[in-house]
CSV table of C-alpha atoms in Angstrom, one decimal:
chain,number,residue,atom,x,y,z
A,23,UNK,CA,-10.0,45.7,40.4
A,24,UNK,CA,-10.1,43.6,43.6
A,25,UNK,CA,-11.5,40.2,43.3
A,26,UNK,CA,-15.0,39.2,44.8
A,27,UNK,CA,-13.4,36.1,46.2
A,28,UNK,CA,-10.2,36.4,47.5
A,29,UNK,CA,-10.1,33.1,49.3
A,30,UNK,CA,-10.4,31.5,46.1
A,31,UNK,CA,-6.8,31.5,44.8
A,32,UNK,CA,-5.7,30.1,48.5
A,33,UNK,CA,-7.8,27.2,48.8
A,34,UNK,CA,-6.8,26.5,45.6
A,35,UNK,CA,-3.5,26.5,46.2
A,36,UNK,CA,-4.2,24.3,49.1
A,37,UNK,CA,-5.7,21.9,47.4
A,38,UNK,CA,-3.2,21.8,44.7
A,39,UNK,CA,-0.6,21.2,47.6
A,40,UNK,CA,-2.3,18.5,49.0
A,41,UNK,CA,-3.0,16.7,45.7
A,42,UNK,CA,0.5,17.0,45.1
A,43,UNK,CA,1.6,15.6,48.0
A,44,UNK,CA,-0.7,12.5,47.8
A,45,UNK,CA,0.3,11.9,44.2
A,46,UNK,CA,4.2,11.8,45.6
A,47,UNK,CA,3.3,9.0,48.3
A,48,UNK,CA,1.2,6.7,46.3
A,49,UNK,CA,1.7,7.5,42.6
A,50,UNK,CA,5.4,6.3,42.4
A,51,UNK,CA,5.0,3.6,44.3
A,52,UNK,CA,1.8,2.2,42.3
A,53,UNK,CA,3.6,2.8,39.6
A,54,UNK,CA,6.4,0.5,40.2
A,55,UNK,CA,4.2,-1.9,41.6
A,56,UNK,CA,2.3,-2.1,38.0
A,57,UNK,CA,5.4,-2.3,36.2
A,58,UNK,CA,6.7,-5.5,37.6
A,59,UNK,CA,3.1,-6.7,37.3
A,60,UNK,CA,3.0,-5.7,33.6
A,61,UNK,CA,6.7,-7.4,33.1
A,62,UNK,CA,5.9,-10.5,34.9
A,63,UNK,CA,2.8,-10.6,32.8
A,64,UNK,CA,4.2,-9.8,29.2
A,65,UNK,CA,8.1,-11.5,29.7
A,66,UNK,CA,7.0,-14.5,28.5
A,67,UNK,CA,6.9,-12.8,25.2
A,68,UNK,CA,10.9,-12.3,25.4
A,69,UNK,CA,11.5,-15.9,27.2
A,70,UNK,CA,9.8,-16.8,23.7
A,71,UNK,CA,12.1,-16.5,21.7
A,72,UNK,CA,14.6,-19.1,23.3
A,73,UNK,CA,11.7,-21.4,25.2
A,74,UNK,CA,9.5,-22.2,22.1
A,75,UNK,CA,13.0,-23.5,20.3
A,76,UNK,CA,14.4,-25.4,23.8
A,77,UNK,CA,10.8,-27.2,24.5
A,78,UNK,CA,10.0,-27.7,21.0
A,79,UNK,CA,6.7,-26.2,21.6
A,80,UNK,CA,4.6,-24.8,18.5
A,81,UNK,CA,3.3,-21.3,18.0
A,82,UNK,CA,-0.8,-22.0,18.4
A,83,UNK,CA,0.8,-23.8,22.1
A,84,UNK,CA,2.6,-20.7,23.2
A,85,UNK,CA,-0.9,-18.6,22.0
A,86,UNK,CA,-3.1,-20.7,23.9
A,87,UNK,CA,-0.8,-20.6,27.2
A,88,UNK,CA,0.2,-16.8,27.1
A,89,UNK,CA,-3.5,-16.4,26.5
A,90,UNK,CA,-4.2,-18.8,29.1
A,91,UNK,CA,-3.4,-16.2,32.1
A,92,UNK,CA,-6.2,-14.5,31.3
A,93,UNK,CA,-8.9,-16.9,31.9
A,94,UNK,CA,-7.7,-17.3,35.3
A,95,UNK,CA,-7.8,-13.8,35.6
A,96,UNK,CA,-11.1,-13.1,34.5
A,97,UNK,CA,-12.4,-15.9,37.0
A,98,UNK,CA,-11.0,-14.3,39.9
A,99,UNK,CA,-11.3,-10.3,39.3
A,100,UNK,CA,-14.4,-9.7,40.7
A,101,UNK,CA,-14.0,-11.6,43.7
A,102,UNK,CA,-10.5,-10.3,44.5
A,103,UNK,CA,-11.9,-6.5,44.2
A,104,UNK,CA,-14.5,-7.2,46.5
A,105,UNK,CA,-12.1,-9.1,48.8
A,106,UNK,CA,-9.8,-5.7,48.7
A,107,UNK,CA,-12.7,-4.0,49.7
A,108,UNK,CA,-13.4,-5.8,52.4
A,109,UNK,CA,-9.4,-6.6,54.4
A,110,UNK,CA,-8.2,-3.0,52.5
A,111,UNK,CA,-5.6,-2.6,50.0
A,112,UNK,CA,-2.4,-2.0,51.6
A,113,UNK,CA,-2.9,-6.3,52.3
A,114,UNK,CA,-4.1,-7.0,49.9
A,115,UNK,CA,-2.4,-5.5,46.7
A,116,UNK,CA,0.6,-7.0,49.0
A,117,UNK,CA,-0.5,-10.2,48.6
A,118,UNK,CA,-1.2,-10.1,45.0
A,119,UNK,CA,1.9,-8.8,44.4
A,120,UNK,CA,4.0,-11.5,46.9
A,121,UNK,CA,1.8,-14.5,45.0
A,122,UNK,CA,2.3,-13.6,41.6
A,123,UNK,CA,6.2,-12.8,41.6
A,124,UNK,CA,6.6,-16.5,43.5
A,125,UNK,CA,4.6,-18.2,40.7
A,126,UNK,CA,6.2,-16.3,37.6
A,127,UNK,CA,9.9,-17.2,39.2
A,128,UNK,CA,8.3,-20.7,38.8
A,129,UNK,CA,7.6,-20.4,35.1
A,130,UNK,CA,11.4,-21.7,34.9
A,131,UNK,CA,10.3,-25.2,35.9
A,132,UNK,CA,8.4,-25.7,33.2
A,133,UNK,CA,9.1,-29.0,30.6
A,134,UNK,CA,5.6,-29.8,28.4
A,135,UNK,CA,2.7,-27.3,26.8
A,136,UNK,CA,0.3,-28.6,30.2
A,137,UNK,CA,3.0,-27.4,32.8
A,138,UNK,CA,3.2,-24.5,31.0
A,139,UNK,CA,-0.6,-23.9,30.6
A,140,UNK,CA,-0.9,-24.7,34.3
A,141,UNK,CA,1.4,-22.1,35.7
A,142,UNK,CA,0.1,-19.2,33.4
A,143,UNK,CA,-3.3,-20.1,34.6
A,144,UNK,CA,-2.3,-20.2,38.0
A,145,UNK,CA,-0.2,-16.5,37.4
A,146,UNK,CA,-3.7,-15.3,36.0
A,147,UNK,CA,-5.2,-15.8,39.2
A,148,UNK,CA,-2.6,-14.7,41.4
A,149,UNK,CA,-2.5,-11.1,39.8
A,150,UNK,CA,-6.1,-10.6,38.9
A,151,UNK,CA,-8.2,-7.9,41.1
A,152,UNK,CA,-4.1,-5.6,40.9
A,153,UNK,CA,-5.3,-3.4,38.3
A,154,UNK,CA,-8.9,-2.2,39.4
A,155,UNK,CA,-8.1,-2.6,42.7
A,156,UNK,CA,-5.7,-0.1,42.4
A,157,UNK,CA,-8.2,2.1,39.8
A,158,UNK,CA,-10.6,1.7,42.8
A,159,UNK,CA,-8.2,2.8,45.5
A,160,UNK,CA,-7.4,5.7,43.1
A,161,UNK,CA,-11.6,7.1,43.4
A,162,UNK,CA,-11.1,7.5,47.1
A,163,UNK,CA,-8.1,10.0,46.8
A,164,UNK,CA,-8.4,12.0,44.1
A,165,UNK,CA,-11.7,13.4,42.8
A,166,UNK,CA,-13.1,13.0,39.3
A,167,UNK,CA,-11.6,15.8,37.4
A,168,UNK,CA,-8.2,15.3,38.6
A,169,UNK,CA,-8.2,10.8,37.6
A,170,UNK,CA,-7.1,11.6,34.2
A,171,UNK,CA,-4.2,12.7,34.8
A,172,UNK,CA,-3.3,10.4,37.8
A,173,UNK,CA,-4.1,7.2,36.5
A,174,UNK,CA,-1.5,8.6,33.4
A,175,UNK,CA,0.8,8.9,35.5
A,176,UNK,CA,-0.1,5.3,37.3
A,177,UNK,CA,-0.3,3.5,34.3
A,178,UNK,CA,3.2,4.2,32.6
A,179,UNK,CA,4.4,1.6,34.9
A,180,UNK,CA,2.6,-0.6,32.0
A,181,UNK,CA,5.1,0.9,28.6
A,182,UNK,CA,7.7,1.3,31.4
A,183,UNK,CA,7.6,-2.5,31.7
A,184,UNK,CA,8.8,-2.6,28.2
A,185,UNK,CA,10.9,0.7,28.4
A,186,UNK,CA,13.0,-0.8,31.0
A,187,UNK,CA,12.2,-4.4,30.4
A,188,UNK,CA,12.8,-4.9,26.6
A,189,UNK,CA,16.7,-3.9,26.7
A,190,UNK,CA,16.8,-5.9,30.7
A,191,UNK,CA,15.0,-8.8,29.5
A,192,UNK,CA,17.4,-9.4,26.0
A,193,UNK,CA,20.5,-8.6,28.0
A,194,UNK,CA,19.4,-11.1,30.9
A,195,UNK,CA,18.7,-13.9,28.0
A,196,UNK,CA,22.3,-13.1,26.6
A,197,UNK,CA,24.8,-12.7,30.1
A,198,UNK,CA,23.0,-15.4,31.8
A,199,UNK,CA,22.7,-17.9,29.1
A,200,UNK,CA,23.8,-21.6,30.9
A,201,UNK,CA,24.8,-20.1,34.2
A,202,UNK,CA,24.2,-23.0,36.5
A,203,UNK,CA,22.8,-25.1,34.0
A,204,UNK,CA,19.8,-22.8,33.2
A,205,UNK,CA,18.9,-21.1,29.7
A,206,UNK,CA,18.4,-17.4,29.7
A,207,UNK,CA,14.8,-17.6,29.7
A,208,UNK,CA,14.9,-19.3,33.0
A,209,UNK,CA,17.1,-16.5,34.8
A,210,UNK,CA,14.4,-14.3,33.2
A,211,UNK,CA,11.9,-15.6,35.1
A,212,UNK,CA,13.6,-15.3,37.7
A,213,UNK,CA,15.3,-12.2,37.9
A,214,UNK,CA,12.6,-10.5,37.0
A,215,UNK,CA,10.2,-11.9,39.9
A,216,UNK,CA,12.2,-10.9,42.7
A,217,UNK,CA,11.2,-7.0,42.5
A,218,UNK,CA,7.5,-8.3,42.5
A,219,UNK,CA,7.7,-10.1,46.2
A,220,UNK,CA,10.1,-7.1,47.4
A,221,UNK,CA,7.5,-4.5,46.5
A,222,UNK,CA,4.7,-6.3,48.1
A,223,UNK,CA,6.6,-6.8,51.2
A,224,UNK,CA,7.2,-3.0,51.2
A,225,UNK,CA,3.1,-2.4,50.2
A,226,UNK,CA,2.7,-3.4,53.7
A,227,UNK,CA,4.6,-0.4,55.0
A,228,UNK,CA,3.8,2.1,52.2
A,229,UNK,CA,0.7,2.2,51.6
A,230,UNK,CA,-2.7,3.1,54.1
A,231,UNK,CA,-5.9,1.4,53.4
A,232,UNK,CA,-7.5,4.9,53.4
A,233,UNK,CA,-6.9,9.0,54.0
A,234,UNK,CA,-7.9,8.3,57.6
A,235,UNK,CA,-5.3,6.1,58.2
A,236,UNK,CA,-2.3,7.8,56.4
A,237,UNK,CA,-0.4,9.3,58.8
A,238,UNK,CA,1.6,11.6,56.9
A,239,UNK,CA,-1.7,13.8,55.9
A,240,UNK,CA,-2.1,16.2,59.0
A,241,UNK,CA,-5.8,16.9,60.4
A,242,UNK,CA,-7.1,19.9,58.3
A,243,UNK,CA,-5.6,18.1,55.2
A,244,UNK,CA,-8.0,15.1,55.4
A,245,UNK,CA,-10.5,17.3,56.8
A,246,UNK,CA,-9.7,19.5,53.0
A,247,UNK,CA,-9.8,16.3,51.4
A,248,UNK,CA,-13.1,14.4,53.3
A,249,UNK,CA,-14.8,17.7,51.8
A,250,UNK,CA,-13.1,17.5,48.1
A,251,UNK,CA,-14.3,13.8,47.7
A,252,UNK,CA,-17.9,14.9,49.0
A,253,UNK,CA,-18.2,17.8,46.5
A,254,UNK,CA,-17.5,15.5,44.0
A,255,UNK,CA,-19.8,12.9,44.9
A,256,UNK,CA,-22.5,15.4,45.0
A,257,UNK,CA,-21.8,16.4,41.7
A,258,UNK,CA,-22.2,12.7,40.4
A,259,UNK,CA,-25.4,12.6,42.5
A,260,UNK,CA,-26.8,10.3,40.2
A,261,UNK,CA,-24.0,7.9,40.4
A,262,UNK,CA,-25.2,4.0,41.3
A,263,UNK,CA,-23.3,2.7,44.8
A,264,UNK,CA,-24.8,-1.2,45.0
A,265,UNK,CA,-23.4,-4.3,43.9
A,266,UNK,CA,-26.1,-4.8,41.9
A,267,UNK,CA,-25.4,-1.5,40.1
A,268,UNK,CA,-21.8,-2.1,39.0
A,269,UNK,CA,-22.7,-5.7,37.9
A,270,UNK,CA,-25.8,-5.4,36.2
A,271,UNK,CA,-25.3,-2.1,34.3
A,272,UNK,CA,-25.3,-1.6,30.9
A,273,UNK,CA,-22.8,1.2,30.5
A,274,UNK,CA,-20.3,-1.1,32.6
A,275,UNK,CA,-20.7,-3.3,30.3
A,276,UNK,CA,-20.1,-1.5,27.1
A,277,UNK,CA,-16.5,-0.3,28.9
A,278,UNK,CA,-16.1,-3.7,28.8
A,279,UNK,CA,-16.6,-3.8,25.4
A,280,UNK,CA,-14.4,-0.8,24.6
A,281,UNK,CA,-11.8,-2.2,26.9
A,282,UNK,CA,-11.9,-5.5,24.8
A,283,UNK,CA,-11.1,-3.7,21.7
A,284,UNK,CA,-8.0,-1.6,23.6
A,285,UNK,CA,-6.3,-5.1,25.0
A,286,UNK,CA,-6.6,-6.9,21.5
A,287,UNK,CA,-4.5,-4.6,20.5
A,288,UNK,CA,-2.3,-4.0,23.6
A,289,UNK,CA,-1.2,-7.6,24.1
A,290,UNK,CA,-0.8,-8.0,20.5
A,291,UNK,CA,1.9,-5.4,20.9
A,292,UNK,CA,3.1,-6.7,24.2
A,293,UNK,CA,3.6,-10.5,23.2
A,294,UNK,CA,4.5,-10.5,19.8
A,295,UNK,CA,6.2,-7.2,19.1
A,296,UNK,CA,9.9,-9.4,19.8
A,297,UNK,CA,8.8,-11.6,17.3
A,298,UNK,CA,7.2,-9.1,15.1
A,299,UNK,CA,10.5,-7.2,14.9
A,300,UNK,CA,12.7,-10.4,14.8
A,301,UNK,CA,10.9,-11.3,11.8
A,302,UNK,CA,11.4,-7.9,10.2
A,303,UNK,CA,15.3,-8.0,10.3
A,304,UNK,CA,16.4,-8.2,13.6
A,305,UNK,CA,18.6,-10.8,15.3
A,306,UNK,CA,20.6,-10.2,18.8
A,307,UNK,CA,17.9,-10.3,22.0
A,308,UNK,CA,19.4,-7.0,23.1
A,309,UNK,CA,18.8,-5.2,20.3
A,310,UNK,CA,15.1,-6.5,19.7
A,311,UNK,CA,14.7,-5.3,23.5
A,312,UNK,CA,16.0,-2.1,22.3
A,313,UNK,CA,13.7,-1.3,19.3
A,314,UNK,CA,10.4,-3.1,21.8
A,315,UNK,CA,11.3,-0.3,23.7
A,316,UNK,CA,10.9,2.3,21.9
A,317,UNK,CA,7.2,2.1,20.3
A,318,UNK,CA,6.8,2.0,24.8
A,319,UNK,CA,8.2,5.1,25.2
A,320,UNK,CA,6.1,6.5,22.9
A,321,UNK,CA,3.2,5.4,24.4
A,322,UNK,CA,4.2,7.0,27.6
A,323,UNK,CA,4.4,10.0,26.0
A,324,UNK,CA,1.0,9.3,25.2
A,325,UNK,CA,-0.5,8.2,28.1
A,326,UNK,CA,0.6,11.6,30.0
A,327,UNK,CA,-0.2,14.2,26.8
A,328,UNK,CA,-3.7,12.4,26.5
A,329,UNK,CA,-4.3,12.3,30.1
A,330,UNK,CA,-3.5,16.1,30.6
A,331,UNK,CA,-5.3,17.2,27.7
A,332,UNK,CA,-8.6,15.2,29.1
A,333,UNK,CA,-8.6,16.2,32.3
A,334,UNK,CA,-7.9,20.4,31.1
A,335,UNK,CA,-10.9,19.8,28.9
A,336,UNK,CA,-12.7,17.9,31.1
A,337,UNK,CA,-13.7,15.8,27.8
A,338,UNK,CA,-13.2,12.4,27.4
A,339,UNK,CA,-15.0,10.8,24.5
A,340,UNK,CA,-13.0,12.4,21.5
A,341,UNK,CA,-9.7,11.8,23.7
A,342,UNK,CA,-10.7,7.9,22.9
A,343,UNK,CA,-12.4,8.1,19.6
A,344,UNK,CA,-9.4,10.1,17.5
A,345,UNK,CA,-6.4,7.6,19.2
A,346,UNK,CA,-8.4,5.0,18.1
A,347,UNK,CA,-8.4,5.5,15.1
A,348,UNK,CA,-5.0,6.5,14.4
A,349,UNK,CA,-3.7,3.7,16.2
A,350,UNK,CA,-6.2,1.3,14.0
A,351,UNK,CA,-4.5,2.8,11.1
A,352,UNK,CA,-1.5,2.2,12.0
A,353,UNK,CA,-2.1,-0.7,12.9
A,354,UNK,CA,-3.4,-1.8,9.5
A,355,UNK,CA,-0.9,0.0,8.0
A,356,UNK,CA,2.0,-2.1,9.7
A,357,UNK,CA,1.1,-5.2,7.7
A,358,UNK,CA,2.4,-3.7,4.2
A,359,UNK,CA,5.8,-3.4,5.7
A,360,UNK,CA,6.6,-6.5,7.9
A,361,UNK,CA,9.7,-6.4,6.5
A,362,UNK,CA,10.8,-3.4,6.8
A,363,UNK,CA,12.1,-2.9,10.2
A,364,UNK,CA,12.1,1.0,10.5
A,365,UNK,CA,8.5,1.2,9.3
A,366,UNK,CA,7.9,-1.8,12.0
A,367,UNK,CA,8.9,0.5,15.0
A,368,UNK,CA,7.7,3.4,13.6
A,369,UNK,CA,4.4,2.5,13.3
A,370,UNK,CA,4.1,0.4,16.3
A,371,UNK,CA,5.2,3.1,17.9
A,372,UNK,CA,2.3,5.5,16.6
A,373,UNK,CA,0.1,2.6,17.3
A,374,UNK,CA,1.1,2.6,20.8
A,375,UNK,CA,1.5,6.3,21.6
A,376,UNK,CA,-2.4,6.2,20.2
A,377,UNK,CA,-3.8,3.1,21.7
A,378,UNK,CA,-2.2,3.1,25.1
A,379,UNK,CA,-2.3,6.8,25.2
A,380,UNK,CA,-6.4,6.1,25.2
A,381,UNK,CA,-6.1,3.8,28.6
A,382,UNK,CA,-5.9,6.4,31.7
A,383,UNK,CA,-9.1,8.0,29.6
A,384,UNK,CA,-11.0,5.2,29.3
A,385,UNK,CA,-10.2,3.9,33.0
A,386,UNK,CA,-11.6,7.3,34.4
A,387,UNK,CA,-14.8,6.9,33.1
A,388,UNK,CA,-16.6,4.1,35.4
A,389,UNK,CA,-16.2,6.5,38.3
A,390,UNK,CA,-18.1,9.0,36.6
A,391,UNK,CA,-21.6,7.2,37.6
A,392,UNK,CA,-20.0,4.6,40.0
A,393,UNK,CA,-19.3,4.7,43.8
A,394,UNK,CA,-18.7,2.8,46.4
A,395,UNK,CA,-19.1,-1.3,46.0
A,396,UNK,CA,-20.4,-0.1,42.4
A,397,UNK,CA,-16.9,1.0,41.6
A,398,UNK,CA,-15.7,-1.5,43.1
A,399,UNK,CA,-17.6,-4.2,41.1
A,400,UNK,CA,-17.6,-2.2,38.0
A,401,UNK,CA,-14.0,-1.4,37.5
A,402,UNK,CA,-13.7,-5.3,38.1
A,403,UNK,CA,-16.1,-6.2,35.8
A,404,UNK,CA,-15.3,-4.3,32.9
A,405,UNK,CA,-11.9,-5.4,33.5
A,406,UNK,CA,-12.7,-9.6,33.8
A,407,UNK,CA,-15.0,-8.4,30.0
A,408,UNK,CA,-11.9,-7.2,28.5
A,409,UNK,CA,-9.3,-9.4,29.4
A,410,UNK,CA,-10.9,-12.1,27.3
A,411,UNK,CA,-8.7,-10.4,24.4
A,412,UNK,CA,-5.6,-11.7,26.1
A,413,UNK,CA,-7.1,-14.8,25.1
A,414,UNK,CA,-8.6,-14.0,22.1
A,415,UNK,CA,-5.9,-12.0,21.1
A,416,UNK,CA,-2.5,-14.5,21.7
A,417,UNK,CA,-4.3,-17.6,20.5
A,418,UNK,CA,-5.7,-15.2,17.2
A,419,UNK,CA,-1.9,-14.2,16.3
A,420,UNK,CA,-0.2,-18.0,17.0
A,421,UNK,CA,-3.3,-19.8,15.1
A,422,UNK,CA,-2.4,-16.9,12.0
A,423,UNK,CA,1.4,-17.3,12.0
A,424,UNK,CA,1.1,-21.3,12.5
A,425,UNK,CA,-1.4,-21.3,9.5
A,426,UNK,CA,-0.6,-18.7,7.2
A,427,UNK,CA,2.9,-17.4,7.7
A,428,UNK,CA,1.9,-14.4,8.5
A,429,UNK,CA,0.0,-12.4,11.4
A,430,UNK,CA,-1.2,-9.4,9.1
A,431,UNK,CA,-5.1,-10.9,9.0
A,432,UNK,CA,-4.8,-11.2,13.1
A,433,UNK,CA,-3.9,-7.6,13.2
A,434,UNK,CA,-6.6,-6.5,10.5
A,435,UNK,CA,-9.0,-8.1,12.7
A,436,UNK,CA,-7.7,-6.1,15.7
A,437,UNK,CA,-7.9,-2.8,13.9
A,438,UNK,CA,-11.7,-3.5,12.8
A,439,UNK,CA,-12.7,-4.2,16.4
A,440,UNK,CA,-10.8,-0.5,17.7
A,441,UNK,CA,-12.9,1.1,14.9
A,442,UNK,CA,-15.9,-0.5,15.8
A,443,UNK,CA,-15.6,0.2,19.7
A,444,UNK,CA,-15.8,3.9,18.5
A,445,UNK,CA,-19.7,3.2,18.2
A,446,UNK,CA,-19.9,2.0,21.9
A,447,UNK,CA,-17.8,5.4,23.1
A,448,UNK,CA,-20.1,7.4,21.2
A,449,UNK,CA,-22.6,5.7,23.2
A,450,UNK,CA,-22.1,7.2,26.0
A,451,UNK,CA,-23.8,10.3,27.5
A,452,UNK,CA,-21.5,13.4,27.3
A,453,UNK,CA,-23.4,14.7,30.1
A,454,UNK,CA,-22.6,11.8,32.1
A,455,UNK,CA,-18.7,11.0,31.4
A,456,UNK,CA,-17.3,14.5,30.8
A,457,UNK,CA,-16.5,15.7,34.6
């Protein structure tokens, strides 16, 4: 039988085509770019583990100023994804990038707990706007049903960071140990901030503020694409485009919220995991980089079988409701065997595959019923409300340690507030979210 539309299987293989060939320009690049944001941002959690002993600083100070990037980066997310708007992102995630790499490589000067507090603060504001800037910049290439999936593949330059970065940052703490006078958590910082400046040189020359600009997408492609974004935009005809509606909106809000429960646990993982899985056995750097690495790889996995699976079903509430609470479980369950280090990376890593495997879901939703300066502000906003737990969540675990001896009530806690963020997913209308 002949099909009644037999332009149908064409156009969608052009579009395929064209979405694949976008997704190979920007994709690989974005993703490196996040994962020397993510290791600049979490390496302090390695450096740890020599710095706290050389400075003599306590537990609750290295909580306060890990958390302390945060608060700078809160302050300035909003404004710096309104400022992206406004000069375009190939400058401006160029100058993030440039910024931030020269003022983790400073980290290595620092002496007392105010230094220390100062240049994480400082780091904080540097980076903040790279991560919905870059979620914004995603909505104006690639339309709704096809984020899930993208911002997967974007967003494993965050367990990539680890991947890569555990076994680098323990073997760069061991081979480089007093060369020229410096400990290994110096050359860590500053090692690991020269890819940082080098990519944001090269963002200058990779990436175009826009499809109209890029000049490797031929006429009738960003004609097919002008008229892909437009569809979709008329689909979500009732999404808000103002300021006003991306700041003042409840549902942005409660992604803050949700978001907020996802980082408490995420930069649990991410700071204390070398410490978690020193104190459950292991001793050389190189091989607690190793076992970090591996609960990252699993959340990888994650983010890109999640991802897929929300995008073919065009679902995305139960994609965020059922990791969360297998990763709260596992969570919880991680503090009857602290001492055990095979069920330590074993469940961290189901925690992780779970948890981070929720992310690229949970950042496709604010597009849904956002455009324009909405997304804009939205994405940044939900962001700035979430990234409170860095705070939250570093001073919660030193304060617990210092205290008690142990950081099993801090992760308890963290577990509760995942289970509870179900509510707020639930929250939101299916009709709304699930494109």
């Amino acid at each position: 039988m002949l099909s009644a539309h037999p332009s149908t299987a064409p156009a969608a293989e052009t579009a395929q085509a064209l979405y694949g060939k976008i997704t190979r320009k920007l994709i690989p690049f974005l993703c490196l770019c996040y994962l020397a944001a993510y290791l600049d941002r979490i390496n302090i959690g390695f450096a740890k583990l020599q710095m706290l002993g050389d400075l003599q600083f306590s537990e609750t100070a290295y909580g306060l100023g890990a958390g302390l990037f945060f608060v700078g980066y809160i302050l300035f997310e909003v404004p710096s994804n309104l400022l992206m708007e406004k000069v375009g992102a190939r400058v401006w995630i160029a100058r993030i990038m440039i910024t931030w790499g020269l003022l983790s490589a400073c980290t290595l000067l620092v002496t007392t707990p105010t230094q220390f507090y100062a240049v994480r603060f400082l780091l904080g504001v540097a980076e903040a706007g790279f991560l919905p800037g870059v979620l914004y910049y995603l909505t104006t290439w690639f339309p709704t049903q096809r984020r899930g999936r993208i911002i997967a593949l974007f967003m494993i330059g965050m367990p990539l960071s680890s991947v890569v970065g555990g076994p680098l940052s323990g073997w760069i703490m061991g081979a480089f140990d007093t060369v020229a006078g410096l400990r290994g958590w110096q050359w860590l910082f500053v090692l690991e901030a020269i890819p940082s400046v080098l990519l944001g040189i090269l963002a200058l020359w990779v990436l175009p503020d826009s499809h109209h600009t890029a000049t490797w997408l031929n006429a009738d492609e960003k004609a097919l694409l002008q008229q892909q974004l437009g569809q979709d935009h008329a689909e979500g005809q009732h999404s808000k485009s103002g300021f006003r509606d991306g700041f003042f909106n409840l549902k942005v809000w409660m992604l803050g919220g949700i978001d907020f429960s996802i980082l408490l646990s995420a930069y649990a993982l991410a700071f204390w995991m070398p410490t978690l899985i020193r104190n459950a056995g292991a001793t050389d750097n190189f091989h607690i980089g190793v076992l970090t690495a591996l609960p990252s790889l699993a959340a990888l996995i994650g983010m890109l079988m999640i991802g897929a699976s929300s995008d073919r079903h065009r679902e995305r509430r139960w994609h965020i409701i059922v990791p969360f609470v297998v990763g709260a479980t596992a969570m919880a369950a991680s503090t009857f065997f602290s001492h055990n280090l095979l069920a330590i990376v074993l469940l961290f890593a189901i925690a992780s595959a779970a948890i981070l495997g929720a992310v690229p879901v949970f950042f496709s939703l604010p597009a849904t019923f956002l455009t324009g300066r909405a997304a804009a502000t939205g994405f940044a906003l939900a962001c700035s409300l979430a990234n409170i737990a860095g705070l939250v969540s570093n001073s919660l675990m030193g304060i617990a340690i210092d205290v008690t001896g142990s950081s099993s009530g801090a992760l308890w806690f963290f577990a509760s507030c995942l289970l509870l963020s179900c509510l707020l997913v639930v929250a939101l209308p299916a009709r709304l979210v699930n494109r």
